[in-house]
mmCIF file of C-alpha atoms in Angstrom:
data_model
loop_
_atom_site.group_PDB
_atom_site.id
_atom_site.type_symbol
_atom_site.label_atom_id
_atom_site.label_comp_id
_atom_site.label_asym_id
_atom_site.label_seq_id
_atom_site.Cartn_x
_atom_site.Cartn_y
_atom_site.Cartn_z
ATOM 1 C CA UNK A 1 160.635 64.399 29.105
ATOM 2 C CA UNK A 2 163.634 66.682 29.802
ATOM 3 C CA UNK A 3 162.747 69.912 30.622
ATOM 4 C CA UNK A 4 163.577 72.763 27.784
ATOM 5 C CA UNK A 5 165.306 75.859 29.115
ATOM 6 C CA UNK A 6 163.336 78.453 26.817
ATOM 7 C CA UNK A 7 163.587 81.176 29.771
ATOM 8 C CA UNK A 8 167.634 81.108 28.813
ATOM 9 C CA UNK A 9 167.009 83.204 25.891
ATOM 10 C CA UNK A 10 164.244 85.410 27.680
ATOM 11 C CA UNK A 11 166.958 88.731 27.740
ATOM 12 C CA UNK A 12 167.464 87.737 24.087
ATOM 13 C CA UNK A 13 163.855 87.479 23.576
ATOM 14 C CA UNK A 14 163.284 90.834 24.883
ATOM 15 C CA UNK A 15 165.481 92.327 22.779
ATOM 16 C CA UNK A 16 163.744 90.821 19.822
ATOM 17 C CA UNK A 17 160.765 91.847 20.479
ATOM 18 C CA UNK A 18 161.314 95.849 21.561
ATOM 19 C CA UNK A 19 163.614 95.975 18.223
ATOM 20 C CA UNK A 20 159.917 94.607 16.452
ATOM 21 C CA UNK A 21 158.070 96.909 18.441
ATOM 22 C CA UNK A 22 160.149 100.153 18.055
ATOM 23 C CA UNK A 23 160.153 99.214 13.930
ATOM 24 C CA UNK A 24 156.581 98.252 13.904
ATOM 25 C CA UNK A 25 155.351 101.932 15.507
ATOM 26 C CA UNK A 26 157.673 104.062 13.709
ATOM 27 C CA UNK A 27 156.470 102.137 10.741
ATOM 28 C CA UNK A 28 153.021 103.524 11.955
ATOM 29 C CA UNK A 29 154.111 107.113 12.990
ATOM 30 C CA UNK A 30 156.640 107.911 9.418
ATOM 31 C CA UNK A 31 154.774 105.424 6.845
ATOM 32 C CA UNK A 32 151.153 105.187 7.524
ATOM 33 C CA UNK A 33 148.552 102.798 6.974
ATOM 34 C CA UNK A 34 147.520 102.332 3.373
ATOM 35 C CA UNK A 35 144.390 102.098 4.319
ATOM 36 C CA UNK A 36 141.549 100.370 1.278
ATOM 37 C CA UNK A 37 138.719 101.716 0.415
ATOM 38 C CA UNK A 38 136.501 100.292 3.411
ATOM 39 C CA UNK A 39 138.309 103.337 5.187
ATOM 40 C CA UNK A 40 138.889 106.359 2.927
ATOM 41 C CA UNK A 41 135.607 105.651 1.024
ATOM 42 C CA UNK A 42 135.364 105.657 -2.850
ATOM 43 C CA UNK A 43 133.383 103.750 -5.867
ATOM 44 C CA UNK A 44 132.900 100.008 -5.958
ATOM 45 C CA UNK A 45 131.580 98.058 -9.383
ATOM 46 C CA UNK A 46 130.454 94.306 -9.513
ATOM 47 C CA UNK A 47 130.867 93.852 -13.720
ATOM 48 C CA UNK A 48 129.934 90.284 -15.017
ATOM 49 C CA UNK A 49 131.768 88.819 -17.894
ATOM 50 C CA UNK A 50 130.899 86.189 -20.472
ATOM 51 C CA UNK A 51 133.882 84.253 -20.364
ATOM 52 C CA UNK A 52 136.878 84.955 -18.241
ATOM 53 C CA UNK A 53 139.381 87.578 -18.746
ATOM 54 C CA UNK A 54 142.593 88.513 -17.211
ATOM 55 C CA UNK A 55 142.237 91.622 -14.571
ATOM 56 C CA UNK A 56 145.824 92.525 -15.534
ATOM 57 C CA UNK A 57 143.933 93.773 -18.654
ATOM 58 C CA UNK A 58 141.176 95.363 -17.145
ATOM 59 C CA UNK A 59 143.352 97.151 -14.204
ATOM 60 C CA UNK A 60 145.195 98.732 -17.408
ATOM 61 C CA UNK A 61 142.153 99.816 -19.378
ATOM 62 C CA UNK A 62 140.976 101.497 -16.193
ATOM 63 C CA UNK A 63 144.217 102.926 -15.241
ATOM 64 C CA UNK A 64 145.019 104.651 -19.342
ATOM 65 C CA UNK A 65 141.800 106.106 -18.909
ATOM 66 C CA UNK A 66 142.176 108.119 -15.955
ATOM 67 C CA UNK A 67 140.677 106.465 -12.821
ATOM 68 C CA UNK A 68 142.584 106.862 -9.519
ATOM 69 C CA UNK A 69 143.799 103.991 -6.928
ATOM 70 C CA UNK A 70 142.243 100.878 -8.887
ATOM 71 C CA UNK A 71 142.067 97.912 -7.826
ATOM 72 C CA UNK A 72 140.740 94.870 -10.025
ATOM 73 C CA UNK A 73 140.253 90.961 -8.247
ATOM 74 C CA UNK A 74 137.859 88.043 -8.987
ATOM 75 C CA UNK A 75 135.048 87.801 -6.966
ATOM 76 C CA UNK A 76 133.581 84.464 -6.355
ATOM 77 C CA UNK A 77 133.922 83.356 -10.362
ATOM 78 C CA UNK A 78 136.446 84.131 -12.921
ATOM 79 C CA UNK A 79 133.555 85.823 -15.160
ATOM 80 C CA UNK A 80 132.622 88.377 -12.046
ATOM 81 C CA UNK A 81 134.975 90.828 -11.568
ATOM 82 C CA UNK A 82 134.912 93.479 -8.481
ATOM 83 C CA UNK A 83 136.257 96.821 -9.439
ATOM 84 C CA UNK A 84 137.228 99.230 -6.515
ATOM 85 C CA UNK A 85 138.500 103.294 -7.602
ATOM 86 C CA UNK A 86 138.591 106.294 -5.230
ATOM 87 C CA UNK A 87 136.627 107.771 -7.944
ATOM 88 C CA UNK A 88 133.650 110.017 -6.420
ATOM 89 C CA UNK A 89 130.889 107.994 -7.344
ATOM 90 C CA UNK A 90 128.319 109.233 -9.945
ATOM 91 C CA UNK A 91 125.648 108.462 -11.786
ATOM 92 C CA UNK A 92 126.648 107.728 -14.919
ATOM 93 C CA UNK A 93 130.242 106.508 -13.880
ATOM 94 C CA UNK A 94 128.938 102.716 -13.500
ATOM 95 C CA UNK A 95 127.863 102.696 -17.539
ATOM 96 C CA UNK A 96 131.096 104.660 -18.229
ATOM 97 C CA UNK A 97 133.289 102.210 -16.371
ATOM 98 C CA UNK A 98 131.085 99.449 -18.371
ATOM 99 C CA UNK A 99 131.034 101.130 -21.894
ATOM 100 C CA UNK A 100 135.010 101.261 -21.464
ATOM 101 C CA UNK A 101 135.307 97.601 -20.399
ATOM 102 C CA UNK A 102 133.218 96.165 -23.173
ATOM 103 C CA UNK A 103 135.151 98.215 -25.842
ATOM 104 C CA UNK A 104 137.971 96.267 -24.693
ATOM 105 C CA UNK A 105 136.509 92.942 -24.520
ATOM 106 C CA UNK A 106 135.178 92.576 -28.343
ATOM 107 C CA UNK A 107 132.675 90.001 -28.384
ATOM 108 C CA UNK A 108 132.565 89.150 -24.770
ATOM 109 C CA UNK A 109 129.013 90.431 -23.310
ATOM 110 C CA UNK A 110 129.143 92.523 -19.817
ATOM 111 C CA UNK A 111 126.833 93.141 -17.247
ATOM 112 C CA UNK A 112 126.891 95.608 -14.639
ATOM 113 C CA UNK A 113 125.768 93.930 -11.288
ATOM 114 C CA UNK A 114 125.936 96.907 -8.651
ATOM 115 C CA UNK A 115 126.972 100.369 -8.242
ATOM 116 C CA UNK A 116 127.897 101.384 -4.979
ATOM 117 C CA UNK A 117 129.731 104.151 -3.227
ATOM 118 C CA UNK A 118 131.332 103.902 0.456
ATOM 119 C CA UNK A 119 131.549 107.013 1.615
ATOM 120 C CA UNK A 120 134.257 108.622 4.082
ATOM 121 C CA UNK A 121 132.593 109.021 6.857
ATOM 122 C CA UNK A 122 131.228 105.471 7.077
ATOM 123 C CA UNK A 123 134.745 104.827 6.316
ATOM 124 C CA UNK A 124 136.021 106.910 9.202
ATOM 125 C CA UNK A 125 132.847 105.106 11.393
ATOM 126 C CA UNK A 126 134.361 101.310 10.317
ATOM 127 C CA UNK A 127 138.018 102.449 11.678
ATOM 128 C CA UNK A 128 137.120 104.109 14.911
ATOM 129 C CA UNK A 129 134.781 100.954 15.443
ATOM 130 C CA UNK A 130 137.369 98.629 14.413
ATOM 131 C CA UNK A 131 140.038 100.326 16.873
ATOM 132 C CA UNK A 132 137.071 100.070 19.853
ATOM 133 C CA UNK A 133 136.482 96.494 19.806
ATOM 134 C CA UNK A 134 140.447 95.782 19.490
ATOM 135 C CA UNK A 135 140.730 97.914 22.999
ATOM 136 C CA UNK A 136 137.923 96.589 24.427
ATOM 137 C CA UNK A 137 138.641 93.152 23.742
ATOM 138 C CA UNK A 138 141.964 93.947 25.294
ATOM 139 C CA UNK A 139 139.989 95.032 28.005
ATOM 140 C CA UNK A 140 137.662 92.145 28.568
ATOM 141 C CA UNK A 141 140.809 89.584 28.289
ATOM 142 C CA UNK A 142 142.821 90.949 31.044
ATOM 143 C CA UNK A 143 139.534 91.144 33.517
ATOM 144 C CA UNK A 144 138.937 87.596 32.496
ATOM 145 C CA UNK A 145 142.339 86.545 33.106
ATOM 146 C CA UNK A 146 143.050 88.271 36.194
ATOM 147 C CA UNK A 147 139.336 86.858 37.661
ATOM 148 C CA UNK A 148 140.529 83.475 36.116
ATOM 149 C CA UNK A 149 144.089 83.559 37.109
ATOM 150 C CA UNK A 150 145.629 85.889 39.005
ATOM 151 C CA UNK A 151 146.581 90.284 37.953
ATOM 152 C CA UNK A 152 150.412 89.175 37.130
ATOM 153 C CA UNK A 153 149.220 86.314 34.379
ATOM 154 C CA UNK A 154 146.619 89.098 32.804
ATOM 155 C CA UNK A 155 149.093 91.970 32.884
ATOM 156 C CA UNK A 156 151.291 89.125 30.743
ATOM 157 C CA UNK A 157 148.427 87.919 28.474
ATOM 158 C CA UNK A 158 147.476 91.392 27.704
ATOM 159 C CA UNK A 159 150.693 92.524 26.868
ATOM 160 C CA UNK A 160 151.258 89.660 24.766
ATOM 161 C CA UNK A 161 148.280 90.477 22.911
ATOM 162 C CA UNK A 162 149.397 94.075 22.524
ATOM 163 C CA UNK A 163 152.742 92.947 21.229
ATOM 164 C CA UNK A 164 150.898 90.910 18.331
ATOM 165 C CA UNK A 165 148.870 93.732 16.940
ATOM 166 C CA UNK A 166 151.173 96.099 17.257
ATOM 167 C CA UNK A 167 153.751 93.892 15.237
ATOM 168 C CA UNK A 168 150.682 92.778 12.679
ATOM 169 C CA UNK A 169 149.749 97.066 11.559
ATOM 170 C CA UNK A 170 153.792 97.783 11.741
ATOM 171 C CA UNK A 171 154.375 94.889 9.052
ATOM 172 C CA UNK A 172 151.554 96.850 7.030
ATOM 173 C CA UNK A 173 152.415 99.921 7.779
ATOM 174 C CA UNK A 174 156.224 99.098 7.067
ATOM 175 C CA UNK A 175 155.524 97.150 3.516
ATOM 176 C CA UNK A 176 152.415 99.472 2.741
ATOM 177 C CA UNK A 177 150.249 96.699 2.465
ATOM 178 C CA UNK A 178 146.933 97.176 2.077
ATOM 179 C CA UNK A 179 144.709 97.704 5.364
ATOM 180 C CA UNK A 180 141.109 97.043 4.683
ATOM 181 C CA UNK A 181 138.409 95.441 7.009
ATOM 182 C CA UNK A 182 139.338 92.266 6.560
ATOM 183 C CA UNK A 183 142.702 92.766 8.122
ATOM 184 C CA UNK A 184 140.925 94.447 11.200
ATOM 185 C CA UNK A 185 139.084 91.002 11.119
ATOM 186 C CA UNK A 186 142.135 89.423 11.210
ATOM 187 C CA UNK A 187 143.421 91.174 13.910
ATOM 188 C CA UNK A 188 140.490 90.405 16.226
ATOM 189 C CA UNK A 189 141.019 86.767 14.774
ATOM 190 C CA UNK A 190 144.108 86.877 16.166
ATOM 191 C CA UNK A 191 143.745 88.252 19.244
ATOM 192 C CA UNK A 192 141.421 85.074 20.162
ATOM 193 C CA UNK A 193 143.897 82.488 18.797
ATOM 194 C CA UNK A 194 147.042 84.097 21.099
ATOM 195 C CA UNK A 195 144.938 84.045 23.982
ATOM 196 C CA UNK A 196 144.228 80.591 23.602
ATOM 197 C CA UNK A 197 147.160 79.711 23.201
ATOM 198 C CA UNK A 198 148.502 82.026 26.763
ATOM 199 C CA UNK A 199 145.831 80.639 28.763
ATOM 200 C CA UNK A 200 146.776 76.882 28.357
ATOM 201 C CA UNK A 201 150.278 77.826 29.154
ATOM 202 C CA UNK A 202 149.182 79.920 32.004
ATOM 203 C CA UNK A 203 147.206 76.955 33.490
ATOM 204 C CA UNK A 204 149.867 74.660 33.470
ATOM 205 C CA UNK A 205 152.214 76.917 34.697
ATOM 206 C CA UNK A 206 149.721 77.719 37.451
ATOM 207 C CA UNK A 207 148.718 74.252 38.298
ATOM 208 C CA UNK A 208 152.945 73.346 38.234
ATOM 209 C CA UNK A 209 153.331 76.465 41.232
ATOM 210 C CA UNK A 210 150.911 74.480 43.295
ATOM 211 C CA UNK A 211 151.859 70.779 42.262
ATOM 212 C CA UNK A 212 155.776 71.317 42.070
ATOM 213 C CA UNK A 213 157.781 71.250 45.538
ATOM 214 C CA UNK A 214 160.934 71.833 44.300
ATOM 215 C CA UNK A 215 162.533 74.406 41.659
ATOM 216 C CA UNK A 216 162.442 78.334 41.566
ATOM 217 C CA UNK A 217 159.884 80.513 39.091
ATOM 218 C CA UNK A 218 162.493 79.913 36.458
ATOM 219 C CA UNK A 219 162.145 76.069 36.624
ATOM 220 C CA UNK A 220 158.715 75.852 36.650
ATOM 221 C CA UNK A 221 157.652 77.836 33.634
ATOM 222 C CA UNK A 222 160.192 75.983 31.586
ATOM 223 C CA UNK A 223 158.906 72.847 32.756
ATOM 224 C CA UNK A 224 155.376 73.961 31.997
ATOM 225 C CA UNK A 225 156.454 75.387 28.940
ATOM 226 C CA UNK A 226 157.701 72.162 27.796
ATOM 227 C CA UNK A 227 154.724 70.077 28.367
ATOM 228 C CA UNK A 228 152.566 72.725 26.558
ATOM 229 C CA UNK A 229 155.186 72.858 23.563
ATOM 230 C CA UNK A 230 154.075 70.091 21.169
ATOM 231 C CA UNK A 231 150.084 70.862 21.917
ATOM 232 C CA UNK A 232 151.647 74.799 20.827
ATOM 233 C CA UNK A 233 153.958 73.335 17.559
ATOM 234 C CA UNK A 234 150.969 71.581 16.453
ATOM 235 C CA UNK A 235 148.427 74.048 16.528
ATOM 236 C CA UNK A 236 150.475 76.644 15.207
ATOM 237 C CA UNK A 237 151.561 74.126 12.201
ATOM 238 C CA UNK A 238 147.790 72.945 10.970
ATOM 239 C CA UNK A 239 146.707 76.386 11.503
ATOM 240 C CA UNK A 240 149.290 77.611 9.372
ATOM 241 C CA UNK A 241 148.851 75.347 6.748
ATOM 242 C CA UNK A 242 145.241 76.218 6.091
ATOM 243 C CA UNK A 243 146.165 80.335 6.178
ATOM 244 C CA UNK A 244 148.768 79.336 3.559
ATOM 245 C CA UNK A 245 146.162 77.739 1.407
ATOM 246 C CA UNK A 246 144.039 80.530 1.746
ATOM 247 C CA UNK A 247 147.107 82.694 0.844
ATOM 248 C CA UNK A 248 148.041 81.135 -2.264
ATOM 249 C CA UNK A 249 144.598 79.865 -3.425
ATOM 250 C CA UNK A 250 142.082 82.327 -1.663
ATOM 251 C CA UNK A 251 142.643 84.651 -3.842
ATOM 252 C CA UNK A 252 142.680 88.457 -3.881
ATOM 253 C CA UNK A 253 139.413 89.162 -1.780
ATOM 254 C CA UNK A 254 141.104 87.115 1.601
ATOM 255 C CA UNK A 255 144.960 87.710 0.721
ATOM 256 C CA UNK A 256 145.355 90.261 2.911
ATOM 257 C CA UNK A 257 143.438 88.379 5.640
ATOM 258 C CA UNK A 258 145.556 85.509 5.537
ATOM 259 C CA UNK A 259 149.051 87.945 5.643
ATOM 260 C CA UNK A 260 147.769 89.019 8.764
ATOM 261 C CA UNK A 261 146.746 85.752 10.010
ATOM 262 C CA UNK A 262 150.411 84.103 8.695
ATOM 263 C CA UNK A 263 152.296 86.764 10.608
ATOM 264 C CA UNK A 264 149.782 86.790 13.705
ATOM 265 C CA UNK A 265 150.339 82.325 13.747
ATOM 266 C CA UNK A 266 154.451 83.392 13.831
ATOM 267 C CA UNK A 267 154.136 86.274 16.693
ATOM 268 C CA UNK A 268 151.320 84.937 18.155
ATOM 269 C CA UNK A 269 153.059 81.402 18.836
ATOM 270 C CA UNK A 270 156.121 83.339 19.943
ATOM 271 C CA UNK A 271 154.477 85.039 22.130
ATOM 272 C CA UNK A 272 152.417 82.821 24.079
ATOM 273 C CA UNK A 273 156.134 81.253 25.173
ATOM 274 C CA UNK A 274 158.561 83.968 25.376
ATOM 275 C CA UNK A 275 156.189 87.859 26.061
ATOM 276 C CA UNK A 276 153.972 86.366 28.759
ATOM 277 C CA UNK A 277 156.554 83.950 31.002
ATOM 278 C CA UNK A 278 158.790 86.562 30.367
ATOM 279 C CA UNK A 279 156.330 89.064 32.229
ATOM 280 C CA UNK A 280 155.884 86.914 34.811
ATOM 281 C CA UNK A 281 159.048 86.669 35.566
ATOM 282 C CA UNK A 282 160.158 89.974 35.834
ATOM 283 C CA UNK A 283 157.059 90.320 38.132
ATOM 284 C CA UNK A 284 158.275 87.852 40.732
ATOM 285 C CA UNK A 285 155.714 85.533 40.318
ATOM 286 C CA UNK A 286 155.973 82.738 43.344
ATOM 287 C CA UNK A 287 153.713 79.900 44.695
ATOM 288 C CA UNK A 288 152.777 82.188 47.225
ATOM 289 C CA UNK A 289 150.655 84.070 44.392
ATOM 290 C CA UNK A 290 148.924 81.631 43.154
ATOM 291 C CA UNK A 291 148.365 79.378 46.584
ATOM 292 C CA UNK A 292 144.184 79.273 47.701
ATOM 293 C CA UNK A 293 143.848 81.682 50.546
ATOM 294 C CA UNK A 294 143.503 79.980 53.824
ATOM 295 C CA UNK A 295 140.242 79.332 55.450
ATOM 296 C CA UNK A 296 139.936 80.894 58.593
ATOM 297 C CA UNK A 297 138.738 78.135 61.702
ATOM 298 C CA UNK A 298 135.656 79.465 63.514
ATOM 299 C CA UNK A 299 135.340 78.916 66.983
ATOM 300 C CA UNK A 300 131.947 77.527 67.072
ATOM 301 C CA UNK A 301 132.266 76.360 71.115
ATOM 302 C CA UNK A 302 129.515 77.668 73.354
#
């Protein structure tokens, strides 16, 4: 197989990726998160319909009669219908919401499943909780890949990882999608898919230093990035295919998941050949850091 020269385009590469970087946090820092309701708290309704209806209509009925920030998707059936507001939830306001609804829909018979409010503070709890276990499992990765490895190849896998997230919640923040928990699973989803991805590179390209006799860094990693490349295209493909279907048939409950999970397949994959090598590069890596320390002879003679 001839050997692909990816690490010609690492300065390009680098480019690329600070330009996403630098858009992605001041995406952040001017724009925002639009963060859902799992975050800045509100009133959530589970109403059951007869026969379907279109939530175009509903979302209007709701909207003309004063509610703020709704948000109207299928849940499970095309008869149940989940209902989010940042109304301040109320008594009454589930058999308002209901009275208004069936009003609209003459002859089709409504039940209200559930009433529920999320409040801020859990919704404050759920982000700071969300933003812990991204950190820690940043943590956790670059102690297991610097235990597993060697400190260069986890200073590369975690900054890899970084690069992904940050690039993920600048695309939201950027397009004001909305960020809601399932995107924060997403993100952690993520996060384990890169690093799979890094770590079979990273053994090759390890086991390469100590098989190879000949070639510089440079050569190696594109030689070990070219026998990982199809086992990477192919992943990345079949994964992608099933987030698309989840994109355009999911429907509105997972959309936002599988956004996050399309972009996180295209960063992610990018990474794992370009963010990583590229780090190890610039931190000299040579056979002489990954060689097995030498056994020292004891003198065992009387």
């Amino acid at each position: 197989m001839k050997t692909m020269n990816f690490m010609k385009f690492r300065h390009v590469a680098t480019i690329l990726s600070l330009t996403l970087l630098v858009i992605s946090l001041a995406a952040i820092a001017m724009r925002g998160l639009n963060l859902g309701l799992d975050f800045t708290g509100g009133t959530l309704l589970e109403v059951q319909y007869e026969t379907p209806v279109p939530i175009e209509g509903i979302s209007a009925v709701l909207n003309n009669a004063g509610y703020r920030d709704v948000t109207v998707q299928n849940f499970g059936s095309e008869t149940d219908v989940l209902v989010r507001m940042s109304e301040s939830f109320r008594d009454d306001l589930g058999g308002e919401v209901l009275g208004l609804l069936q009003a609209d829909s003459t002859g089709n018979q409504l039940t209200l499943l559930r009433s529920e409010f999320v409040g801020a503070n859990v919704g404050e709890e759920l982000r700071d909780q969300g933003g812990m276990a991204l950190l820690l499992a940043l943590a956790v990765v670059m102690i297991y890949v610097a235990a597993r490895f060697q400190f260069k190849f986890s200073v590369g896998a975690v900054m890899s990882l970084f690069h992904d997230v940050i690039i993920i919640i600048g695309m939201f923040a950027l397009f004001q999608w909305e960020f809601d928990l399932t995107v924060m699973a997403a993100l952690l989803a993520v996060i384990g898919y890169s690093l799979n991805d890094t770590i079979v590179v990273d053994d090759r390209i390890r086991e390469n230093f100590r098989i190879l006799r000949e070639g510089d860094s440079t050569y190696i990693i594109n030689e070990s990035l070219t026998q990982t490349f199809d086992r990477t295209l192919m992943t990345s493909a079949t994964t992608a295919l099933v987030v698309l279907a989840l994109m355009l048939f999911g429907g509105d409950m997972i959309h936002n998941f599988s956004v996050a999970m399309m972009i996180g397949l295209v960063v992610g994959t990018y990474s794992s050949i370009y963010i990583s090598a590229n780090i190890l590069l610039a931190m000299n890596i040579s056979r002489e850091d990954l060689m097995p320390p030498e056994l020292e002879e004891i003198d065992d003679r009387p």
